Amino acid sequence: LTPVFAVVAPQIILGIAGILLLVGLWTPIAGTLVAVSELWIVFSRASDPWAPLISAALGASLAMIGPGALSLDARLFGRKHIKIPQR
């Protein structure tokens, strides 16, 4: 890998994933991309790792939580509801 690619690639991936998250499309995939790209930044640079680590945790949590009620994912694929049965 060239040094330029190692610096630019995670930024491009984060930009694409950020647009997908803003629109609400492919939320689990975009959240995973954010988490992986931020971890790539943490392990490829010698600077302070706390901001990218927090962003990676937020991306992973978005990937696990899923889309919101007003997202394109909810419009295209339907909103998932978890029903807890009464005892």
mmCIF file of N, CA and C in Angstrom:
data_model
loop_
_atom_site.group_PDB
_atom_site.id
_atom_site.type_symbol
_atom_site.label_atom_id
_atom_site.label_comp_id
_atom_site.label_asym_id
_atom_site.label_seq_id
_atom_site.Cartn_x
_atom_site.Cartn_y
_atom_site.Cartn_z
ATOM 1 N N LEU A 1 0.822 -1.191 0.000
ATOM 2 C CA LEU A 1 0.000 0.000 0.000
ATOM 3 C C LEU A 1 0.861 1.247 0.000
ATOM 4 N N THR A 2 0.471 2.185 -0.776
ATOM 5 C CA THR A 2 1.197 3.444 -0.783
ATOM 6 C C THR A 2 0.748 4.278 0.409
ATOM 7 N N PRO A 3 1.620 5.141 0.902
ATOM 8 C CA PRO A 3 1.233 5.977 2.054
ATOM 9 C C PRO A 3 0.039 6.878 1.770
ATOM 10 N N VAL A 4 -0.084 7.351 0.539
ATOM 11 C CA VAL A 4 -1.205 8.225 0.203
ATOM 12 C C VAL A 4 -2.520 7.444 0.287
ATOM 13 N N PHE A 5 -2.520 6.204 -0.205
ATOM 14 C CA PHE A 5 -3.724 5.380 -0.155
ATOM 15 C C PHE A 5 -4.126 5.091 1.284
ATOM 16 N N ALA A 6 -3.158 4.822 2.139
ATOM 17 C CA ALA A 6 -3.447 4.503 3.537
ATOM 18 C C ALA A 6 -4.045 5.698 4.277
ATOM 19 N N VAL A 7 -3.781 6.913 3.824
ATOM 20 C CA VAL A 7 -4.319 8.108 4.460
ATOM 21 C C VAL A 7 -5.671 8.487 3.855
ATOM 22 N N VAL A 8 -5.808 8.341 2.543
ATOM 23 C CA VAL A 8 -7.003 8.813 1.849
ATOM 24 C C VAL A 8 -8.142 7.799 1.877
ATOM 25 N N ALA A 9 -7.850 6.510 1.806
ATOM 26 C CA ALA A 9 -8.902 5.487 1.707
ATOM 27 C C ALA A 9 -9.883 5.508 2.870
ATOM 28 N N PRO A 10 -9.429 5.550 4.134
ATOM 29 C CA PRO A 10 -10.431 5.577 5.203
ATOM 30 C C PRO A 10 -11.286 6.839 5.189
ATOM 31 N N GLN A 11 -10.725 7.956 4.748
ATOM 32 C CA GLN A 11 -11.499 9.196 4.684
ATOM 33 C C GLN A 11 -12.594 9.105 3.624
ATOM 34 N N ILE A 12 -12.281 8.486 2.484
ATOM 35 C CA ILE A 12 -13.279 8.309 1.421
ATOM 36 C C ILE A 12 -14.378 7.360 1.893
ATOM 37 N N ILE A 13 -13.985 6.255 2.536
ATOM 38 C CA ILE A 13 -14.964 5.295 3.049
ATOM 39 C C ILE A 13 -15.849 5.953 4.097
ATOM 40 N N LEU A 14 -15.257 6.750 4.978
ATOM 41 C CA LEU A 14 -16.039 7.448 6.005
ATOM 42 C C LEU A 14 -17.003 8.459 5.386
ATOM 43 N N GLY A 15 -16.588 9.126 4.334
ATOM 44 C CA GLY A 15 -17.473 10.077 3.655
ATOM 45 C C GLY A 15 -18.685 9.388 3.049
ATOM 46 N N ILE A 16 -18.451 8.263 2.380
ATOM 47 C CA ILE A 16 -19.550 7.509 1.780
ATOM 48 C C ILE A 16 -20.476 6.952 2.862
ATOM 49 N N ALA A 17 -19.893 6.385 3.920
ATOM 50 C CA ALA A 17 -20.700 5.834 5.006
ATOM 51 C C ALA A 17 -21.488 6.938 5.716
ATOM 52 N N GLY A 18 -20.883 8.111 5.870
ATOM 53 C CA GLY A 18 -21.587 9.229 6.498
ATOM 54 C C GLY A 18 -22.788 9.682 5.690
ATOM 55 N N ILE A 19 -22.646 9.718 4.378
ATOM 56 C CA ILE A 19 -23.780 10.086 3.521
ATOM 57 C C ILE A 19 -24.890 9.048 3.639
ATOM 58 N N LEU A 20 -24.512 7.767 3.645
ATOM 59 C CA LEU A 20 -25.509 6.709 3.796
ATOM 60 C C LEU A 20 -26.229 6.805 5.136
ATOM 61 N N LEU A 21 -25.505 7.132 6.197
ATOM 62 C CA LEU A 21 -26.124 7.273 7.509
ATOM 63 C C LEU A 21 -27.045 8.492 7.571
ATOM 64 N N LEU A 22 -26.653 9.594 6.938
ATOM 65 C CA LEU A 22 -27.505 10.777 6.927
ATOM 66 C C LEU A 22 -28.813 10.527 6.194
ATOM 67 N N VAL A 23 -28.737 9.784 5.108
ATOM 68 C CA VAL A 23 -29.926 9.479 4.326
ATOM 69 C C VAL A 23 -30.757 8.389 5.001
ATOM 70 N N GLY A 24 -30.087 7.517 5.753
ATOM 71 C CA GLY A 24 -30.781 6.419 6.407
ATOM 72 C C GLY A 24 -30.893 5.194 5.535
ATOM 73 N N LEU A 25 -29.925 4.995 4.672
ATOM 74 C CA LEU A 25 -29.930 3.861 3.757
ATOM 75 C C LEU A 25 -28.798 2.916 4.119
ATOM 76 N N TRP A 26 -29.115 1.631 4.204
ATOM 77 C CA TRP A 26 -28.142 0.580 4.536
ATOM 78 C C TRP A 26 -27.450 0.892 5.868
ATOM 79 N N THR A 27 -28.229 1.192 6.861
ATOM 80 C CA THR A 27 -27.701 1.618 8.156
ATOM 81 C C THR A 27 -26.749 0.610 8.795
ATOM 82 N N PRO A 28 -27.073 -0.688 8.848
ATOM 83 C CA PRO A 28 -26.116 -1.619 9.456
ATOM 84 C C PRO A 28 -24.787 -1.708 8.696
ATOM 85 N N ILE A 29 -24.850 -1.647 7.386
ATOM 86 C CA ILE A 29 -23.630 -1.708 6.575
ATOM 87 C C ILE A 29 -22.817 -0.432 6.751
ATOM 88 N N ALA A 30 -23.494 0.715 6.729
ATOM 89 C CA ALA A 30 -22.799 1.989 6.883
ATOM 90 C C ALA A 30 -22.191 2.122 8.275
ATOM 91 N N GLY A 31 -22.885 1.681 9.300
ATOM 92 C CA GLY A 31 -22.333 1.719 10.657
ATOM 93 C C GLY A 31 -21.112 0.835 10.794
ATOM 94 N N THR A 32 -21.149 -0.327 10.162
ATOM 95 C CA THR A 32 -19.989 -1.222 10.171
ATOM 96 C C THR A 32 -18.822 -0.600 9.432
ATOM 97 N N LEU A 33 -19.089 0.057 8.311
ATOM 98 C CA LEU A 33 -18.022 0.746 7.572
ATOM 99 C C LEU A 33 -17.381 1.843 8.416
ATOM 100 N N VAL A 34 -18.193 2.574 9.147
ATOM 101 C CA VAL A 34 -17.658 3.625 10.032
ATOM 102 C C VAL A 34 -16.761 3.007 11.096
ATOM 103 N N ALA A 35 -17.235 1.943 11.730
ATOM 104 C CA ALA A 35 -16.456 1.311 12.793
ATOM 105 C C ALA A 35 -15.126 0.770 12.266
ATOM 106 N N VAL A 36 -15.157 0.090 11.133
ATOM 107 C CA VAL A 36 -13.927 -0.496 10.577
ATOM 108 C C VAL A 36 -12.966 0.598 10.117
ATOM 109 N N SER A 37 -13.492 1.638 9.478
ATOM 110 C CA SER A 37 -12.622 2.722 9.004
ATOM 111 C C SER A 37 -11.982 3.477 10.158
ATOM 112 N N GLU A 38 -12.732 3.713 11.206
ATOM 113 C CA GLU A 38 -12.170 4.406 12.365
ATOM 114 C C GLU A 38 -11.122 3.549 13.064
ATOM 115 N N LEU A 39 -11.342 2.250 13.138
ATOM 116 C CA LEU A 39 -10.313 1.369 13.711
ATOM 117 C C LEU A 39 -9.073 1.341 12.828
ATOM 118 N N TRP A 40 -9.269 1.415 11.508
ATOM 119 C CA TRP A 40 -8.139 1.500 10.584
ATOM 120 C C TRP A 40 -7.326 2.756 10.884
ATOM 121 N N ILE A 41 -8.009 3.862 11.128
ATOM 122 C CA ILE A 41 -7.315 5.107 11.452
ATOM 123 C C ILE A 41 -6.571 4.982 12.784
ATOM 124 N N VAL A 42 -7.193 4.335 13.774
ATOM 125 C CA VAL A 42 -6.546 4.178 15.084
ATOM 126 C C VAL A 42 -5.243 3.406 14.951
ATOM 127 N N PHE A 43 -5.266 2.309 14.209
ATOM 128 C CA PHE A 43 -4.088 1.448 14.135
ATOM 129 C C PHE A 43 -3.059 1.879 13.091
ATOM 130 N N SER A 44 -3.408 2.821 12.213
ATOM 131 C CA SER A 44 -2.450 3.236 11.189
ATOM 132 C C SER A 44 -1.738 4.546 11.519
ATOM 133 N N ARG A 45 -2.173 5.239 12.563
ATOM 134 C CA ARG A 45 -1.555 6.517 12.920
ATOM 135 C C ARG A 45 -1.049 6.474 14.352
ATOM 136 N N ALA A 46 -0.079 7.300 14.630
ATOM 137 C CA ALA A 46 0.515 7.340 15.967
ATOM 138 C C ALA A 46 -0.044 8.485 16.807
ATOM 139 N N SER A 47 -1.098 9.138 16.328
ATOM 140 C CA SER A 47 -1.648 10.276 17.070
ATOM 141 C C SER A 47 -2.605 9.785 18.163
ATOM 142 N N ASP A 48 -3.280 10.718 18.793
ATOM 143 C CA ASP A 48 -4.205 10.418 19.887
ATOM 144 C C ASP A 48 -5.350 9.534 19.372
ATOM 145 N N PRO A 49 -5.560 8.343 19.940
ATOM 146 C CA PRO A 49 -6.551 7.413 19.395
ATOM 147 C C PRO A 49 -7.964 7.569 19.947
ATOM 148 N N TRP A 50 -8.205 8.490 20.880
ATOM 149 C CA TRP A 50 -9.489 8.506 21.567
ATOM 150 C C TRP A 50 -10.648 8.944 20.699
ATOM 151 N N ALA A 51 -10.498 9.952 19.898
ATOM 152 C CA ALA A 51 -11.603 10.408 19.046
ATOM 153 C C ALA A 51 -12.009 9.337 18.028
ATOM 154 N N PRO A 52 -11.057 8.724 17.308
ATOM 155 C CA PRO A 52 -11.470 7.644 16.405
ATOM 156 C C PRO A 52 -12.055 6.432 17.129
ATOM 157 N N LEU A 53 -11.589 6.139 18.345
ATOM 158 C CA LEU A 53 -12.164 5.020 19.093
ATOM 159 C C LEU A 53 -13.613 5.291 19.479
ATOM 160 N N ILE A 54 -13.911 6.510 19.878
ATOM 161 C CA ILE A 54 -15.288 6.866 20.209
ATOM 162 C C ILE A 54 -16.162 6.803 18.962
ATOM 163 N N SER A 55 -15.644 7.279 17.833
ATOM 164 C CA SER A 55 -16.399 7.212 16.582
ATOM 165 C C SER A 55 -16.619 5.762 16.147
ATOM 166 N N ALA A 56 -15.632 4.903 16.366
ATOM 167 C CA ALA A 56 -15.787 3.482 16.035
ATOM 168 C C ALA A 56 -16.870 2.853 16.908
ATOM 169 N N ALA A 57 -16.914 3.214 18.187
ATOM 170 C CA ALA A 57 -17.953 2.685 19.072
ATOM 171 C C ALA A 57 -19.338 3.176 18.643
ATOM 172 N N LEU A 58 -19.433 4.431 18.240
ATOM 173 C CA LEU A 58 -20.715 4.956 17.760
ATOM 174 C C LEU A 58 -21.152 4.277 16.469
ATOM 175 N N GLY A 59 -20.210 4.037 15.562
ATOM 176 C CA GLY A 59 -20.542 3.333 14.322
ATOM 177 C C GLY A 59 -21.007 1.909 14.581
ATOM 178 N N ALA A 60 -20.342 1.218 15.513
ATOM 179 C CA ALA A 60 -20.754 -0.146 15.850
ATOM 180 C C ALA A 60 -22.132 -0.147 16.508
ATOM 181 N N SER A 61 -22.403 0.833 17.354
ATOM 182 C CA SER A 61 -23.724 0.876 17.986
ATOM 183 C C SER A 61 -24.816 1.190 16.973
ATOM 184 N N LEU A 62 -24.545 2.062 16.011
ATOM 185 C CA LEU A 62 -25.512 2.323 14.946
ATOM 186 C C LEU A 62 -25.762 1.081 14.099
ATOM 187 N N ALA A 63 -24.715 0.309 13.855
ATOM 188 C CA ALA A 63 -24.879 -0.917 13.079
ATOM 189 C C ALA A 63 -25.759 -1.918 13.824
ATOM 190 N N MET A 64 -25.641 -1.966 15.150
ATOM 191 C CA MET A 64 -26.436 -2.921 15.933
ATOM 192 C C MET A 64 -27.860 -2.430 16.183
ATOM 193 N N ILE A 65 -28.038 -1.124 16.369
ATOM 194 C CA ILE A 65 -29.375 -0.586 16.637
ATOM 195 C C ILE A 65 -30.225 -0.613 15.379
ATOM 196 N N GLY A 66 -29.648 -0.230 14.257
ATOM 197 C CA GLY A 66 -30.387 -0.257 12.998
ATOM 198 C C GLY A 66 -31.015 1.085 12.664
ATOM 199 N N PRO A 67 -31.838 1.102 11.630
ATOM 200 C CA PRO A 67 -32.411 2.360 11.143
ATOM 201 C C PRO A 67 -33.517 2.890 12.037
ATOM 202 N N GLY A 68 -33.760 4.175 11.906
ATOM 203 C CA GLY A 68 -34.822 4.819 12.663
ATOM 204 C C GLY A 68 -36.135 4.804 11.907
ATOM 205 N N ALA A 69 -37.155 5.389 12.499
ATOM 206 C CA ALA A 69 -38.500 5.362 11.925
ATOM 207 C C ALA A 69 -38.609 6.189 10.645
ATOM 208 N N LEU A 70 -37.813 7.250 10.531
ATOM 209 C CA LEU A 70 -37.913 8.133 9.378
ATOM 210 C C LEU A 70 -36.835 7.879 8.323
ATOM 211 N N SER A 71 -36.157 6.746 8.387
ATOM 212 C CA SER A 71 -35.077 6.469 7.448
ATOM 213 C C SER A 71 -35.611 5.833 6.164
ATOM 214 N N LEU A 72 -34.773 5.836 5.139
ATOM 215 C CA LEU A 72 -35.146 5.155 3.900
ATOM 216 C C LEU A 72 -35.224 3.651 4.091
ATOM 217 N N ASP A 73 -34.400 3.102 4.979
ATOM 218 C CA ASP A 73 -34.480 1.674 5.277
ATOM 219 C C ASP A 73 -35.862 1.302 5.792
ATOM 220 N N ALA A 74 -36.424 2.106 6.681
ATOM 221 C CA ALA A 74 -37.758 1.824 7.218
ATOM 222 C C ALA A 74 -38.822 1.941 6.134
ATOM 223 N N ARG A 75 -38.650 2.889 5.233
ATOM 224 C CA ARG A 75 -39.619 3.046 4.135
ATOM 225 C C ARG A 75 -39.527 1.911 3.130
ATOM 226 N N LEU A 76 -38.302 1.482 2.813
ATOM 227 C CA LEU A 76 -38.120 0.442 1.800
ATOM 228 C C LEU A 76 -38.390 -0.961 2.327
ATOM 229 N N PHE A 77 -37.949 -1.250 3.540
ATOM 230 C CA PHE A 77 -37.990 -2.622 4.050
ATOM 231 C C PHE A 77 -38.968 -2.796 5.207
ATOM 232 N N GLY A 78 -39.589 -1.737 5.664
ATOM 233 C CA GLY A 78 -40.522 -1.828 6.783
ATOM 234 C C GLY A 78 -39.813 -1.673 8.116
ATOM 235 N N ARG A 79 -40.542 -1.141 9.048
ATOM 236 C CA ARG A 79 -39.991 -0.931 10.388
ATOM 237 C C ARG A 79 -40.150 -2.208 11.195
ATOM 238 N N LYS A 80 -39.098 -2.615 11.861
ATOM 239 C CA LYS A 80 -39.125 -3.820 12.672
ATOM 240 C C LYS A 80 -39.526 -3.460 14.101
ATOM 241 N N HIS A 81 -40.510 -4.141 14.626
ATOM 242 C CA HIS A 81 -40.967 -3.931 15.998
ATOM 243 C C HIS A 81 -40.715 -5.206 16.797
ATOM 244 N N ILE A 82 -40.241 -5.039 17.994
ATOM 245 C CA ILE A 82 -40.058 -6.173 18.896
ATOM 246 C C ILE A 82 -41.209 -6.152 19.887
ATOM 247 N N LYS A 83 -41.994 -7.226 19.885
ATOM 248 C CA LYS A 83 -43.125 -7.313 20.800
ATOM 249 C C LYS A 83 -42.744 -8.219 21.951
ATOM 250 N N ILE A 84 -42.877 -7.703 23.154
ATOM 251 C CA ILE A 84 -42.587 -8.482 24.351
ATOM 252 C C ILE A 84 -43.910 -9.021 24.871
ATOM 253 N N PRO A 85 -44.067 -10.347 24.946
ATOM 254 C CA PRO A 85 -45.348 -10.912 25.382
ATOM 255 C C PRO A 85 -45.596 -10.657 26.876
ATOM 256 N N GLN A 86 -46.877 -10.529 27.204
ATOM 257 C CA GLN A 86 -47.265 -10.354 28.601
ATOM 258 C C GLN A 86 -47.133 -11.681 29.340
ATOM 259 N N ARG A 87 -46.866 -11.620 30.635
ATOM 260 C CA ARG A 87 -46.756 -12.865 31.411
ATOM 261 C C ARG A 87 -48.107 -13.343 31.852
#
